[in-house]
Amino acid sequence: MTDHRAKAALYDTLAEAAKALANGRRAELVDVLAQGERSVEELADEIGHTLANTSQHLQRLLRSGLVQSRRDGTRICYSLSGPVVLTLWQTMRRAAEEHVAGLQQLAEDYLGDRSQLATITRDQLRERLRDGDVVVLDVRPEPEYASGHIRDAVSVPVQDLKSRLGSIPRGADVVAYCRGPYCVYADDAVRLLNQNGLTAARLEDGFPEWVMAGLPQVQSTSTSRARPRSTNEGAA
Amino acid sequence: MTDHRAKAALYDTLAEAAKALANGRRAELVDVLAQGERSVEELADEIGHTLANTSQHLQRLLRSGLVQSRRDGTRICYSLSGPVVLTLWQTMRRAAEEHVAGLQQLAEDYLGDRSQLATITRDQLRERLRDGDVVVLDVRPEPEYASGHIRDAVSVPVQDLKSRLGSIPRGADVVAYCRGPYCVYADDAVRLLNQNGLTAARLEDGFPEWVMAGLPQVQSTSTSRARPRSTNEGAA
DNA sequence: GCTATTGTCAAGAGAAATCTTGAATACTTC
DNA sequence: GAAGTATTCAAGATTTCTCTTGACAATAGC
């Protein structure tokens, strides 16, 4: 009976892990961090909030232990503390999909109608890659491609896709992938490709799932990332 | 850009699943519900809070969708909505173990020193059960045994163990199991058995993990549980 | 050293969560 | 249908969370 206090403290601390994810903005941050390390500024941009606010959310995550940070020059880069955090995020998503009312509707509101989009599973893509008869586009922002991508994939951030349509061979079978099931980049890419007469499909889940499945990838080895100071090359 | 709002709404709703678990008392409730369906009163007792407060926590869980409720006579029984909720809870625990600072210490404070306790893994127990040379004790409260237990296990709630020591064959190899890694019942049982000259080990995790692993169990089939009105039979 | 860049800290207003208390509701049993 | 049991509802005090604003700190490059 005297350990009511100890028991409460233990479960309070277990709940800390959930509290870290118990906020929409922090969930967005974890979703982005699942793609790899990012700076505070980039993350603030991603979630559309102020630097100060984003910094505070990141520190909440940091205090929980689910993410870690390191200095890289003037920037501070945050990343997930380990694979179990990614698993936790994916499991939470799955639990919400199955049981949280209204999620399907909200997903549809945000993602739009996916029924016209061709999709392809991880296993199917792996086979196609083995056969070599497919062009794989990584349509996430470039830094995410830089910190890790599917082997043989080409980086074409979705914003740049329109201007780079010409570089995709006519008649090619294209597969686009992005962050995961709740990311619109691959959807947008496939729609744009289809409009331009290309056969394209969306990988049904994203890069983190590819990594978790142990499939072939290219991982950034440099701890200190090369920052594009002259940032014009990507736009050409 | 216009779908900032839709994106925020989507991630806010994803975060609802985390909010449901983002409280120590609700975490305790989920941990108990992982053993099977329980009434509000029983649950209030388990977490040591008032009925009203427990009811409110349960309704928070209910609203999140992670648990469900059904009426059974005058009582209302709550249970987890599906296996993914159990997975979520287990993953959260694992994430906290690996990354939340101070958890190890708190666990030790609550659980005490486990270094002297023999433990046995699921796989080891499965083999021992096949060989039939082991006595398996389910030392959880009786209702949890009733709603599901390891096949061939005997219900001996840890409170009753002392008075029922005589019924355990001398020289038997005993394995005790309970709710899971953060439950003290099996620890207490093994200590008591050891003090009485019996060879005993604790199953390293609990009944939910056994079920998740697809190992042989007995599951309550009756939807409406037989309530012990004359509650004296178990104490004999 | 000086300045620009990047991130954090601190304080405060508004909203949400937590727990308590006492009253109300729904079903069972007599 | 009256009484009893089990649970929920409602209101309120306290604490925690969230976001904003403006000041402060650390590093890079000159």
Short mmCIF file of N, CA and C (backbone and C1' of nucleotides) in Angstrom, two decimals, chain A residues 39-41 51 55 59 74-76 78, chain C residues 4-12 18:
data_model
loop_
_atom_site.label_atom_id
_atom_site.label_comp_id
_atom_site.label_asym_id
_atom_site.label_seq_id
_atom_site.Cartn_x
_atom_site.Cartn_y
_atom_site.Cartn_z
N SER A 39 17.14 20.84 -38.92
CA SER A 39 17.41 21.97 -38.05
C SER A 39 16.10 22.58 -37.54
N VAL A 40 16.20 23.37 -36.50
CA VAL A 40 15.02 23.99 -35.90
C VAL A 40 14.29 24.85 -36.93
N GLU A 41 15.08 25.62 -37.67
CA GLU A 41 14.46 26.53 -38.64
C GLU A 41 13.66 25.76 -39.69
N LEU A 51 9.66 30.30 -34.81
CA LEU A 51 10.88 29.63 -34.37
C LEU A 51 10.81 29.33 -32.87
N SER A 55 10.87 25.73 -31.26
CA SER A 55 11.98 25.41 -30.37
C SER A 55 11.44 24.84 -29.06
N GLN A 59 12.03 21.17 -27.49
CA GLN A 59 12.63 20.93 -26.19
C GLN A 59 11.76 20.06 -25.30
N THR A 74 26.18 26.96 -36.58
CA THR A 74 25.21 27.83 -35.91
C THR A 74 23.85 27.16 -35.73
N ARG A 75 23.67 26.06 -36.42
CA ARG A 75 22.36 25.40 -36.31
C ARG A 75 22.38 24.29 -35.27
N ILE A 76 21.19 23.93 -34.85
CA ILE A 76 21.03 22.78 -33.97
C ILE A 76 20.12 21.79 -34.65
N TYR A 78 17.96 18.34 -34.80
CA TYR A 78 17.21 17.38 -33.99
C TYR A 78 16.99 16.10 -34.79
P DA C 4 24.81 43.36 -38.93
"O5'" DA C 4 24.55 41.87 -39.45
"C5'" DA C 4 25.41 41.32 -40.44
"C4'" DA C 4 25.15 39.83 -40.56
"C3'" DA C 4 23.67 39.46 -40.54
"O3'" DA C 4 23.44 38.45 -41.51
"C1'" DA C 4 24.78 38.35 -38.77
P DT C 5 21.98 37.82 -41.73
"O5'" DT C 5 22.08 36.44 -40.95
"C5'" DT C 5 23.16 35.55 -41.24
"C4'" DT C 5 23.05 34.32 -40.37
"C3'" DT C 5 21.64 33.75 -40.27
"O3'" DT C 5 21.71 32.36 -40.53
"C1'" DT C 5 22.58 34.03 -38.11
P DT C 6 20.40 31.43 -40.66
"O5'" DT C 6 20.31 30.77 -39.21
"C5'" DT C 6 21.35 29.90 -38.78
"C4'" DT C 6 21.09 29.53 -37.34
"C3'" DT C 6 19.67 29.03 -37.07
"O3'" DT C 6 19.75 27.69 -36.60
"C1'" DT C 6 20.38 30.60 -35.42
P DG C 7 18.46 26.83 -36.28
"O5'" DG C 7 18.24 27.09 -34.72
"C5'" DG C 7 19.32 26.79 -33.90
"C4'" DG C 7 19.12 27.22 -32.48
"C3'" DG C 7 17.83 26.77 -31.81
"O3'" DG C 7 18.18 25.93 -30.72
"C1'" DG C 7 18.27 29.06 -31.37
P DT C 8 17.16 25.33 -29.70
"O5'" DT C 8 17.16 26.39 -28.50
"C5'" DT C 8 18.35 26.54 -27.74
"C4'" DT C 8 18.17 27.62 -26.71
"C3'" DT C 8 17.08 27.33 -25.67
"O3'" DT C 8 17.69 27.42 -24.39
"C1'" DT C 8 16.86 29.53 -26.53
P DC C 9 16.92 26.99 -23.09
"O5'" DC C 9 16.51 28.39 -22.44
"C5'" DC C 9 17.48 29.41 -22.36
"C4'" DC C 9 16.86 30.67 -21.79
"C3'" DC C 9 15.83 30.46 -20.70
"O3'" DC C 9 16.12 31.39 -19.66
"C1'" DC C 9 14.91 31.80 -22.42
P DA C 10 15.42 31.36 -18.26
"O5'" DA C 10 14.29 32.48 -18.41
"C5'" DA C 10 14.62 33.74 -18.99
"C4'" DA C 10 13.45 34.69 -18.81
"C3'" DA C 10 12.46 34.31 -17.71
"O3'" DA C 10 12.00 35.51 -17.11
"C1'" DA C 10 11.34 34.36 -19.79
P DA C 11 11.10 35.53 -15.85
"O5'" DA C 11 9.76 36.23 -16.39
"C5'" DA C 11 9.88 37.38 -17.23
"C4'" DA C 11 8.52 37.71 -17.81
"C3'" DA C 11 7.34 37.46 -16.88
"O3'" DA C 11 6.40 38.49 -17.06
"C1'" DA C 11 7.03 36.26 -18.87
P DG C 12 5.19 38.70 -16.11
"O5'" DG C 12 3.95 38.45 -17.08
"C5'" DG C 12 3.88 39.18 -18.31
"C4'" DG C 12 2.78 38.60 -19.15
"C3'" DG C 12 1.54 38.21 -18.33
"O3'" DG C 12 0.39 38.52 -19.11
"C1'" DG C 12 2.25 36.39 -19.59
P DT C 18 -5.37 15.10 -17.83
"O5'" DT C 18 -5.70 15.47 -16.33
"C5'" DT C 18 -4.65 15.97 -15.51
"C4'" DT C 18 -5.18 16.25 -14.13
"C3'" DT C 18 -5.97 15.10 -13.52
"O3'" DT C 18 -5.33 14.71 -12.33
"C1'" DT C 18 -7.08 17.17 -13.23
#
